[in-house]
mmCIF file of C-alpha atoms in Angstrom:
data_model
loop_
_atom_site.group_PDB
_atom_site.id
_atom_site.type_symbol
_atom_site.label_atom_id
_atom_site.label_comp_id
_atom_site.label_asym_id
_atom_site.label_seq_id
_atom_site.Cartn_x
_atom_site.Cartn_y
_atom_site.Cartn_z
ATOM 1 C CA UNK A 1 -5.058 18.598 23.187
ATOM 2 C CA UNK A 2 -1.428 17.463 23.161
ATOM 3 C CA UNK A 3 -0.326 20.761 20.806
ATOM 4 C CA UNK A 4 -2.222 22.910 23.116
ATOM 5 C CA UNK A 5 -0.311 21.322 26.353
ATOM 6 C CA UNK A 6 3.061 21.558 23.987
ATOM 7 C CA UNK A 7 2.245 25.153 23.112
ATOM 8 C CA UNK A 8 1.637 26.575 26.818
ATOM 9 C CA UNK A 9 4.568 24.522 28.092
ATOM 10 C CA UNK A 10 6.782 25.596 25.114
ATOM 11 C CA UNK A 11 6.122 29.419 25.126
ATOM 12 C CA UNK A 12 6.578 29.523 28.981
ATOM 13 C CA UNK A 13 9.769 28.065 28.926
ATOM 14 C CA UNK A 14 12.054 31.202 29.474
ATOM 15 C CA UNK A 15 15.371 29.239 29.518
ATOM 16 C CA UNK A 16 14.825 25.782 27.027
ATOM 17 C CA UNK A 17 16.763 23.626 29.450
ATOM 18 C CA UNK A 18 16.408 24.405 33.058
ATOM 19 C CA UNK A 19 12.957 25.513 33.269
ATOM 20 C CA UNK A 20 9.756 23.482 34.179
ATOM 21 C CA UNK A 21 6.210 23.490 33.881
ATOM 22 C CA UNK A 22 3.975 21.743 35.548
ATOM 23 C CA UNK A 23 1.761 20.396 32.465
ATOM 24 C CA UNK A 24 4.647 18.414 30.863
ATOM 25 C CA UNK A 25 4.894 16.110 33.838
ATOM 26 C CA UNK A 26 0.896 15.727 34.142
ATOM 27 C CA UNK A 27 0.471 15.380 30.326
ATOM 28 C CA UNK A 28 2.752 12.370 30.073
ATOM 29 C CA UNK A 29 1.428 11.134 33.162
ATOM 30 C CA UNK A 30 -2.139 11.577 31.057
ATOM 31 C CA UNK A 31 -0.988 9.844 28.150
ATOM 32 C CA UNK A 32 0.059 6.570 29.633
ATOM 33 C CA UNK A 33 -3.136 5.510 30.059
ATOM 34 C CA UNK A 34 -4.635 7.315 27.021
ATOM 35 C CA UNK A 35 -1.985 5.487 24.456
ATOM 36 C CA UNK A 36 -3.201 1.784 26.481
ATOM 37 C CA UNK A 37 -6.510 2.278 25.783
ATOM 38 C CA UNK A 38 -6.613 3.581 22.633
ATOM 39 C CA UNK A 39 -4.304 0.475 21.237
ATOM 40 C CA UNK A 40 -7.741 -1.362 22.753
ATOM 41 C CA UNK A 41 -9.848 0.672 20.944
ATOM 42 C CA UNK A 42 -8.321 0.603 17.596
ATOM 43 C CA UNK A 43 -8.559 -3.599 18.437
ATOM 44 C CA UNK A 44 -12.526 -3.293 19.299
ATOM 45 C CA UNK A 45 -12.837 -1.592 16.125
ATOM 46 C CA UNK A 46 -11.054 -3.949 13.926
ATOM 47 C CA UNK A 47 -12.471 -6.935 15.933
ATOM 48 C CA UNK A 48 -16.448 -5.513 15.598
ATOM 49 C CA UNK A 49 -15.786 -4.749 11.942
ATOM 50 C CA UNK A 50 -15.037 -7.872 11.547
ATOM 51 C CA UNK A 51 -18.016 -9.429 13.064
ATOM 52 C CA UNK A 52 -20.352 -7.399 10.550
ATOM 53 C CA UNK A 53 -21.341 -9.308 7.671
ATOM 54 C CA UNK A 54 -19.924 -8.124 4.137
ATOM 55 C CA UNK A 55 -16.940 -6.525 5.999
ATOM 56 C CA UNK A 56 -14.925 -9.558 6.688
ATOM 57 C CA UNK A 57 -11.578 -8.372 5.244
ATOM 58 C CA UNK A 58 -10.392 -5.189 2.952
ATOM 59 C CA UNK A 59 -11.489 -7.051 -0.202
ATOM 60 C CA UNK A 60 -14.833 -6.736 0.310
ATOM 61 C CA UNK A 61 -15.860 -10.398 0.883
ATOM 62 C CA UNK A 62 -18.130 -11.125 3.621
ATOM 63 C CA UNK A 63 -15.923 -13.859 5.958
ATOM 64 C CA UNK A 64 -17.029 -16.221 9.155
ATOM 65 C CA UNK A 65 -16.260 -13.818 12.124
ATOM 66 C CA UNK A 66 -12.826 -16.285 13.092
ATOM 67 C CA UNK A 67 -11.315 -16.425 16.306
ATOM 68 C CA UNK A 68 -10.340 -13.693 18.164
ATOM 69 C CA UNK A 69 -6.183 -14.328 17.825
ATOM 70 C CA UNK A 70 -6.979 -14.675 14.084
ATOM 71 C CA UNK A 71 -8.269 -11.183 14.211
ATOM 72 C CA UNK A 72 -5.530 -9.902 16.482
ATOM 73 C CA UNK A 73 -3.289 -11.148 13.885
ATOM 74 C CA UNK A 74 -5.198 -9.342 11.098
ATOM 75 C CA UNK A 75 -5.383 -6.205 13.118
ATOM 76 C CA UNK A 76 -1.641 -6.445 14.184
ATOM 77 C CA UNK A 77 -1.021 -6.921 10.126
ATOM 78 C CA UNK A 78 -3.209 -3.973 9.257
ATOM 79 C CA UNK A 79 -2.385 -1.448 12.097
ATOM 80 C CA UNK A 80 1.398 -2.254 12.970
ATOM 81 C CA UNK A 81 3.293 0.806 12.385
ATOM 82 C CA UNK A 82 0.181 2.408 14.951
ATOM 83 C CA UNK A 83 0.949 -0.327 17.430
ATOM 84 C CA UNK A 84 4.088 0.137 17.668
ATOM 85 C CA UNK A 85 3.665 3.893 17.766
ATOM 86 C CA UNK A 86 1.712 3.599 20.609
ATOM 87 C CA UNK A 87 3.965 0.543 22.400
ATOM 88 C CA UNK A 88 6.694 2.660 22.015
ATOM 89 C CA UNK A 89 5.538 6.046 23.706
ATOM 90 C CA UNK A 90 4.202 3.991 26.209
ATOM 91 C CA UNK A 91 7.595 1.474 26.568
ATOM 92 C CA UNK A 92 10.291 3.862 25.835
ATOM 93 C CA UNK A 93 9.145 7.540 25.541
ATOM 94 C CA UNK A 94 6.862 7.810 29.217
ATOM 95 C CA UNK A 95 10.311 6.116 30.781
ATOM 96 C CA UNK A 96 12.669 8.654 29.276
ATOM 97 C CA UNK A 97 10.353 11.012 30.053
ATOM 98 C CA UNK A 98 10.118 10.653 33.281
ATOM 99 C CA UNK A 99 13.630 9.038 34.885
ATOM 100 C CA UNK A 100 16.113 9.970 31.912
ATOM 101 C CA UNK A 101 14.934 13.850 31.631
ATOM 102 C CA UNK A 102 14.834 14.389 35.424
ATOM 103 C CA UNK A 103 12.598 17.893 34.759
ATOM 104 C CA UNK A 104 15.058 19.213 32.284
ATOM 105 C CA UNK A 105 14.141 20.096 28.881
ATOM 106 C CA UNK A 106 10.504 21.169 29.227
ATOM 107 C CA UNK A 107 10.635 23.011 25.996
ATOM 108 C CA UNK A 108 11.715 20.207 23.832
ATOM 109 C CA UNK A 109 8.980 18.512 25.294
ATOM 110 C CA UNK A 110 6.406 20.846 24.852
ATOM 111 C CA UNK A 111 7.709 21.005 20.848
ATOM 112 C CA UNK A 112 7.410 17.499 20.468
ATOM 113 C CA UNK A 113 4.275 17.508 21.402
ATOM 114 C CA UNK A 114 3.008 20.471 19.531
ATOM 115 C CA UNK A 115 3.670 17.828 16.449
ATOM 116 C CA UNK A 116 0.323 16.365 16.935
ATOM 117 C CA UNK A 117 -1.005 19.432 15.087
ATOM 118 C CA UNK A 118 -0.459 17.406 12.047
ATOM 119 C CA UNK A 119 -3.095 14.658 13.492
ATOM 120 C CA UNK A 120 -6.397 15.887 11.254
ATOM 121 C CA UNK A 121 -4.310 16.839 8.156
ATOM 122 C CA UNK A 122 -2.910 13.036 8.057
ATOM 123 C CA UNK A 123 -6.984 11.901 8.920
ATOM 124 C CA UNK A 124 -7.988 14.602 6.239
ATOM 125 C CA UNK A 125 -5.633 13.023 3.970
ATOM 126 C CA UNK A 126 -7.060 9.422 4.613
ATOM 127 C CA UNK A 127 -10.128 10.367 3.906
ATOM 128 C CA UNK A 128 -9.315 12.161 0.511
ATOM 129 C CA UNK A 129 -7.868 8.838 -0.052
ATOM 130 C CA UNK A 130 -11.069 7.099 0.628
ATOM 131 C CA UNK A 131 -13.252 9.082 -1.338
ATOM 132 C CA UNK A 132 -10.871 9.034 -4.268
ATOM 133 C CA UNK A 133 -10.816 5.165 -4.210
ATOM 134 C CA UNK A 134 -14.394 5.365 -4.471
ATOM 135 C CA UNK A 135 -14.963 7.377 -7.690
ATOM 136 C CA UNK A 136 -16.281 10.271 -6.528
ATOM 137 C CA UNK A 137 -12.927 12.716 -7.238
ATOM 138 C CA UNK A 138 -13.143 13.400 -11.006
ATOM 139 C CA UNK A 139 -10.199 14.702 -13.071
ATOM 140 C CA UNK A 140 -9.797 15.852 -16.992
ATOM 141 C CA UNK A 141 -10.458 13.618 -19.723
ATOM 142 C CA UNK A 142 -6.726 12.489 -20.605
ATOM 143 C CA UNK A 143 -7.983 11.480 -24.215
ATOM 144 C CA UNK A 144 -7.199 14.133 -27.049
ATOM 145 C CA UNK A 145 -5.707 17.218 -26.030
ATOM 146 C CA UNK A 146 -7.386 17.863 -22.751
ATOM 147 C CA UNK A 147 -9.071 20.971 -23.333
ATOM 148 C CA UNK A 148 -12.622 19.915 -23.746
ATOM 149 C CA UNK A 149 -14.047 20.260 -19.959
ATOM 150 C CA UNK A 150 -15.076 17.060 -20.298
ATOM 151 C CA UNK A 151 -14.535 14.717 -17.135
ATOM 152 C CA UNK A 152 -14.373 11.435 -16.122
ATOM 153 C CA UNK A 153 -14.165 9.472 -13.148
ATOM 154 C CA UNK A 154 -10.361 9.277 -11.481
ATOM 155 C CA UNK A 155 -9.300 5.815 -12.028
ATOM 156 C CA UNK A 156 -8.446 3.808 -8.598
ATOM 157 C CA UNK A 157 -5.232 5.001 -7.046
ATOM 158 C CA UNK A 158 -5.171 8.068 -9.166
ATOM 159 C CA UNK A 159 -4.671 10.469 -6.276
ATOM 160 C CA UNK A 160 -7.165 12.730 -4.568
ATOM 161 C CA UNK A 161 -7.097 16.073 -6.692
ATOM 162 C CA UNK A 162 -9.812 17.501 -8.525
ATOM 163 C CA UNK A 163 -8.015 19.250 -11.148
ATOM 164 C CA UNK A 164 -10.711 21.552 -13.384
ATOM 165 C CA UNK A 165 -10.371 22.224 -17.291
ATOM 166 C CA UNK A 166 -8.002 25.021 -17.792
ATOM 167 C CA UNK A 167 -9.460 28.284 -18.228
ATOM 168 C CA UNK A 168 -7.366 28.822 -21.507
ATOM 169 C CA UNK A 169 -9.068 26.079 -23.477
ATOM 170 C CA UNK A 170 -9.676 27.423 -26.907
#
């Protein structure tokens, strides 16, 4: 949603300093609130995770569910760079947005937020990450010369490529 409302206000941006579109103003407005709550959710996540037995921490070990400022020290460990993310669009960003810019420079706002177009490849690549560490990604047998076909499974932290035989194997 954020690329789309960066695309429209980018491309209809004639002159990249002086003109303004309606859309940037409302889409920062929108994302105030949006950034708040989803620092909460992320937080109701971590904290209900944590409450389900066998998923007490990332090594696997099934853990008392703890208080909840332990957890919000666990989450704050695990998701800080997002937190902060978020804290700062909300704490620095929406302000500069909205005082500092004073309805110039619509197009550079628009660009910024066509960024967010990156958002499912980074998720994508998470989750290539995930399956990898699970043993399900296979790669070439790395004993002997490496022309067999044979495969095994990609050892933990090996990366998330599926690389096949090659087709010039003798």
């Amino acid at each position: 949603m954020a690329s789309t409302a960066g695309y429209i206000v980018s491309t209809s941006c004639k002159h990249i300093i002086d003109d303004q579109h309606w859309l940037s103003s409302a889409y920062t407005q929108f994302a105030v609130p949006y950034f708040i709550y989803d620092i909460y959710a992320m937080f109701l996540c971590h904290w209900h995770k944590h409450q389900v037995k066998g998923h007490g921490g990332d090594d696997g070990v099934a853990r008392a569910p703890g208080s909840t400022w332990a957890i919000a020290r666990g989450y704050l460990h695990k998701e800080f760079l997002m937190v902060l993310h978020h804290a700062a669009m909300v704490l620095v960003c929406f302000p500069l947005s909205v005082v500092w810019r004073q309805g110039k420079g619509d197009f550079f706002l628009g660009c910024m937020l066509m960024a967010e177009v990156s958002t499912p490849f980074v998720c994508l690549g998470k989750i290539l990450i995930q399956v990898s560490e699970h043993g399900r990604v296979r790669e070439p047998d790395r004993e002997g010369t490496g022309r067999g076909g044979t495969f095994r499974v990609a050892a933990k932290g090996s990366g998330p490529f599926v690389i096949p035989p090659s087709p010039l194997a003798f």
